[in-house]
């Protein structure tokens, strides 16, 4: 193994180079095809005509590549390949087709149908028998239709993409919510607590507490406003001028004094009944006394003599 890659070989002492003859191969003619063994993949799907075996596109074969100098299309060389069927070993021959940018089967197999390469409308000739003018007309018509459809459907496509994006976002949010809810339920189930009942009870308790507080605030505000209104009524009744009370006629003064007394007694009775229910709120400002934190911190103040 060490002599396989060395440059200098061993020649024995009795080696005579003149005894080694040179063999020359006969020169091939100018039009003789050149054959070469290559490894290739099937360029299309085919079916063997001898045994009916299907061979898919991309299957690897050991093939003979034949190059004939006289077979050209617009100075593009045409190559012919010879392969064997994988089942019955029948010979299959196909060659390149530069004109249609494809391959042609010559012998031993039948090519499967390629519907995406046909693209012909009703009433038109098949793709293999189609002329160059027909092919050009068909391609131009297809390109014009594609351009028109693109211009027409540009806005519709944009709107569709926007709707699809919104739908995907909504679906993703819903899935996240479902996953989180399932996780909470699993956690509660593992802990032995019914989470749904707890949530319902919690919500009802919170609503009840909030409703009770609102009712208490409304009742306190109503009583405060009633007390303030009664105080204003008492002040208006008491602060009447004395000149009007001690008027010229005694009947009017007596009647007014009786009205005032009745109003005062009614107000006092109503205030007394309300005060028994709830004491009136006091709006007097209360000054809190500051706490002496110096003793807690260990600070001793000097006594002033």
Tab-separated table of N, CA and C in Angstrom, residues 135-201:
chain	number	residue	atom	x	y	z
A	135	UNK	N	-46.851	27.317	-30.772
A	135	UNK	CA	-46.289	27.371	-29.427
A	135	UNK	C	-46.056	28.817	-28.993
A	136	UNK	N	-45.535	29.648	-29.880
A	136	UNK	CA	-45.310	31.057	-29.547
A	136	UNK	C	-46.627	31.772	-29.262
A	137	UNK	N	-47.639	31.508	-30.116
A	137	UNK	CA	-48.947	32.133	-29.875
A	137	UNK	C	-49.519	31.706	-28.529
A	138	UNK	N	-49.397	30.431	-28.216
A	138	UNK	CA	-49.917	29.944	-26.939
A	138	UNK	C	-49.188	30.567	-25.762
A	139	UNK	N	-47.867	30.665	-25.853
A	139	UNK	CA	-47.097	31.262	-24.760
A	139	UNK	C	-47.411	32.746	-24.591
A	140	UNK	N	-47.541	33.484	-25.727
A	140	UNK	CA	-47.879	34.903	-25.627
A	140	UNK	C	-49.264	35.099	-25.019
A	141	UNK	N	-50.224	34.262	-25.416
A	141	UNK	CA	-51.568	34.374	-24.863
A	141	UNK	C	-51.572	34.064	-23.371
A	142	UNK	N	-50.812	33.053	-22.981
A	142	UNK	CA	-50.745	32.710	-21.558
A	142	UNK	C	-50.088	33.818	-20.742
A	143	UNK	N	-49.029	34.422	-21.303
A	143	UNK	CA	-48.367	35.520	-20.587
A	143	UNK	C	-49.274	36.732	-20.467
A	144	UNK	N	-50.043	37.044	-21.540
A	144	UNK	CA	-50.963	38.184	-21.479
A	144	UNK	C	-52.063	37.940	-20.457
A	145	UNK	N	-52.604	36.727	-20.429
A	145	UNK	CA	-53.632	36.410	-19.447
A	145	UNK	C	-53.085	36.477	-18.031
A	146	UNK	N	-51.872	35.982	-17.855
A	146	UNK	CA	-51.279	36.028	-16.506
A	146	UNK	C	-51.052	37.465	-16.050
A	147	UNK	N	-50.571	38.340	-16.985
A	147	UNK	CA	-50.344	39.745	-16.623
A	147	UNK	C	-51.659	40.440	-16.287
A	148	UNK	N	-52.706	40.187	-17.080
A	148	UNK	CA	-54.007	40.794	-16.794
A	148	UNK	C	-54.578	40.336	-15.466
A	149	UNK	N	-54.460	39.057	-15.200
A	149	UNK	CA	-54.967	38.542	-13.930
A	149	UNK	C	-54.183	39.095	-12.753
A	150	UNK	N	-52.889	39.272	-12.936
A	150	UNK	CA	-52.088	39.831	-11.841
A	150	UNK	C	-52.507	41.260	-11.542
A	151	UNK	N	-52.702	42.080	-12.598
A	151	UNK	CA	-53.141	43.455	-12.368
A	151	UNK	C	-54.531	43.504	-11.758
A	152	UNK	N	-55.406	42.601	-12.199
A	152	UNK	CA	-56.776	42.606	-11.708
A	152	UNK	C	-56.854	42.143	-10.261
A	153	UNK	N	-56.078	41.136	-9.935
A	153	UNK	CA	-56.197	40.503	-8.621
A	153	UNK	C	-55.154	40.995	-7.620
A	154	UNK	N	-54.469	42.098	-7.930
A	154	UNK	CA	-53.442	42.582	-6.997
A	154	UNK	C	-54.084	43.042	-5.686
A	155	UNK	N	-55.142	43.897	-5.804
A	155	UNK	CA	-55.800	44.392	-4.599
A	155	UNK	C	-56.548	43.280	-3.883
A	156	UNK	N	-57.204	42.410	-4.657
A	156	UNK	CA	-57.925	41.304	-4.021
A	156	UNK	C	-56.966	40.379	-3.273
A	157	UNK	N	-55.812	40.150	-3.845
A	157	UNK	CA	-54.822	39.299	-3.176
A	157	UNK	C	-54.312	39.938	-1.901
A	158	UNK	N	-54.097	41.271	-1.950
A	158	UNK	CA	-53.646	41.975	-0.745
A	158	UNK	C	-54.700	41.903	0.353
A	159	UNK	N	-55.975	42.109	-0.015
A	159	UNK	CA	-57.034	42.013	0.982
A	159	UNK	C	-57.145	40.596	1.535
A	160	UNK	N	-57.002	39.616	0.658
A	160	UNK	CA	-57.065	38.233	1.124
A	160	UNK	C	-55.931	37.917	2.089
A	161	UNK	N	-54.732	38.421	1.774
A	161	UNK	CA	-53.596	38.190	2.674
A	161	UNK	C	-53.840	38.849	4.028
A	162	UNK	N	-54.404	40.074	4.009
A	162	UNK	CA	-54.687	40.754	5.272
A	162	UNK	C	-55.710	39.979	6.103
A	163	UNK	N	-56.774	39.503	5.443
A	163	UNK	CA	-57.777	38.725	6.153
A	163	UNK	C	-57.189	37.422	6.696
A	164	UNK	N	-56.336	36.790	5.899
A	164	UNK	CA	-55.708	35.551	6.372
A	164	UNK	C	-54.821	35.804	7.587
A	165	UNK	N	-54.087	36.929	7.548
A	165	UNK	CA	-53.228	37.253	8.696
A	165	UNK	C	-54.055	37.516	9.945
A	166	UNK	N	-55.176	38.265	9.782
A	166	UNK	CA	-56.041	38.520	10.937
A	166	UNK	C	-56.635	37.217	11.475
A	167	UNK	N	-57.058	36.356	10.564
A	167	UNK	CA	-57.644	35.094	10.988
A	167	UNK	C	-56.617	34.232	11.727
A	168	UNK	N	-55.392	34.208	11.203
A	168	UNK	CA	-54.349	33.435	11.872
A	168	UNK	C	-54.047	33.982	13.266
A	169	UNK	N	-54.018	35.320	13.392
A	169	UNK	CA	-53.768	35.913	14.707
A	169	UNK	C	-54.895	35.587	15.680
A	170	UNK	N	-56.145	35.645	15.192
A	170	UNK	CA	-57.275	35.319	16.064
A	170	UNK	C	-57.231	33.854	16.490
A	171	UNK	N	-56.904	32.987	15.547
A	171	UNK	CA	-56.814	31.561	15.877
A	171	UNK	C	-55.692	31.308	16.878
A	172	UNK	N	-54.548	31.993	16.682
A	172	UNK	CA	-53.431	31.816	17.612
A	172	UNK	C	-53.795	32.303	19.009
A	173	UNK	N	-54.489	33.458	19.095
A	173	UNK	CA	-54.913	33.954	20.410
A	173	UNK	C	-55.891	32.982	21.074
A	174	UNK	N	-56.840	32.464	20.271
A	174	UNK	CA	-57.800	31.515	20.842
A	174	UNK	C	-57.108	30.248	21.333
A	175	UNK	N	-56.130	29.776	20.560
A	175	UNK	CA	-55.401	28.584	20.990
A	175	UNK	C	-54.611	28.835	22.264
A	176	UNK	N	-53.977	30.008	22.359
A	176	UNK	CA	-53.241	30.332	23.584
A	176	UNK	C	-54.186	30.381	24.787
A	177	UNK	N	-55.355	30.982	24.594
A	177	UNK	CA	-56.314	31.061	25.694
A	177	UNK	C	-56.790	29.670	26.112
A	178	UNK	N	-57.051	28.820	25.110
A	178	UNK	CA	-57.502	27.459	25.427
A	178	UNK	C	-56.411	26.689	26.156
A	179	UNK	N	-55.155	26.847	25.689
A	179	UNK	CA	-54.051	26.146	26.357
A	179	UNK	C	-53.892	26.604	27.801
A	180	UNK	N	-53.949	27.933	28.011
A	180	UNK	CA	-53.806	28.431	29.386
A	180	UNK	C	-54.947	27.952	30.270
A	181	UNK	N	-56.176	27.933	29.731
A	181	UNK	CA	-57.311	27.464	30.520
A	181	UNK	C	-57.178	25.977	30.849
A	182	UNK	N	-56.760	25.196	29.864
A	182	UNK	CA	-56.561	23.770	30.121
A	182	UNK	C	-55.465	23.533	31.156
A	183	UNK	N	-54.403	24.355	31.074
A	183	UNK	CA	-53.332	24.211	32.065
A	183	UNK	C	-53.838	24.528	33.469
A	184	UNK	N	-54.662	25.591	33.590
A	184	UNK	CA	-55.212	25.916	34.913
A	184	UNK	C	-56.121	24.805	35.421
A	185	UNK	N	-56.944	24.253	34.517
A	185	UNK	CA	-57.838	23.175	34.932
A	185	UNK	C	-57.069	21.934	35.367
A	186	UNK	N	-56.013	21.599	34.624
A	186	UNK	CA	-55.193	20.448	34.998
A	186	UNK	C	-54.519	20.668	36.338
A	187	UNK	N	-54.025	21.885	36.542
A	187	UNK	CA	-53.364	22.187	37.816
A	187	UNK	C	-54.357	22.099	38.969
A	188	UNK	N	-55.561	22.652	38.760
A	188	UNK	CA	-56.572	22.593	39.814
A	188	UNK	C	-57.019	21.161	40.061
A	189	UNK	N	-57.123	20.362	38.997
A	189	UNK	CA	-57.535	18.974	39.161
A	189	UNK	C	-56.482	18.177	39.927
A	190	UNK	N	-55.197	18.472	39.614
A	190	UNK	CA	-54.131	17.778	40.343
A	190	UNK	C	-54.109	18.166	41.823
A	191	UNK	N	-54.477	19.406	42.111
A	191	UNK	CA	-54.512	19.856	43.504
A	191	UNK	C	-55.820	19.483	44.208
A	192	UNK	N	-56.797	18.966	43.484
A	192	UNK	CA	-58.066	18.564	44.084
A	192	UNK	C	-59.014	19.707	44.332
A	193	UNK	N	-58.936	20.764	43.558
A	193	UNK	CA	-59.790	21.933	43.726
A	193	UNK	C	-60.531	22.159	42.427
A	194	UNK	N	-61.817	22.399	42.517
A	194	UNK	CA	-62.618	22.708	41.340
A	194	UNK	C	-62.464	24.192	41.041
A	195	UNK	N	-61.701	24.497	40.010
A	195	UNK	CA	-61.362	25.889	39.726
A	195	UNK	C	-62.565	26.660	39.206
A	196	UNK	N	-63.414	25.989	38.423
A	196	UNK	CA	-64.547	26.714	37.856
A	196	UNK	C	-65.507	27.187	38.944
A	197	UNK	N	-65.805	26.301	39.913
A	197	UNK	CA	-66.682	26.700	41.005
A	197	UNK	C	-66.061	27.811	41.837
A	198	UNK	N	-64.739	27.725	42.052
A	198	UNK	CA	-64.068	28.776	42.806
A	198	UNK	C	-64.151	30.120	42.108
A	199	UNK	N	-63.988	30.104	40.800
A	199	UNK	CA	-64.058	31.359	40.048
A	199	UNK	C	-65.463	31.945	40.108
A	200	UNK	N	-66.491	31.088	39.961
A	200	UNK	CA	-67.873	31.576	40.002
A	200	UNK	C	-68.200	32.138	41.374
A	201	UNK	N	-67.823	31.394	42.429
A	201	UNK	CA	-68.106	31.873	43.777
A	201	UNK	C	-67.360	33.163	44.080
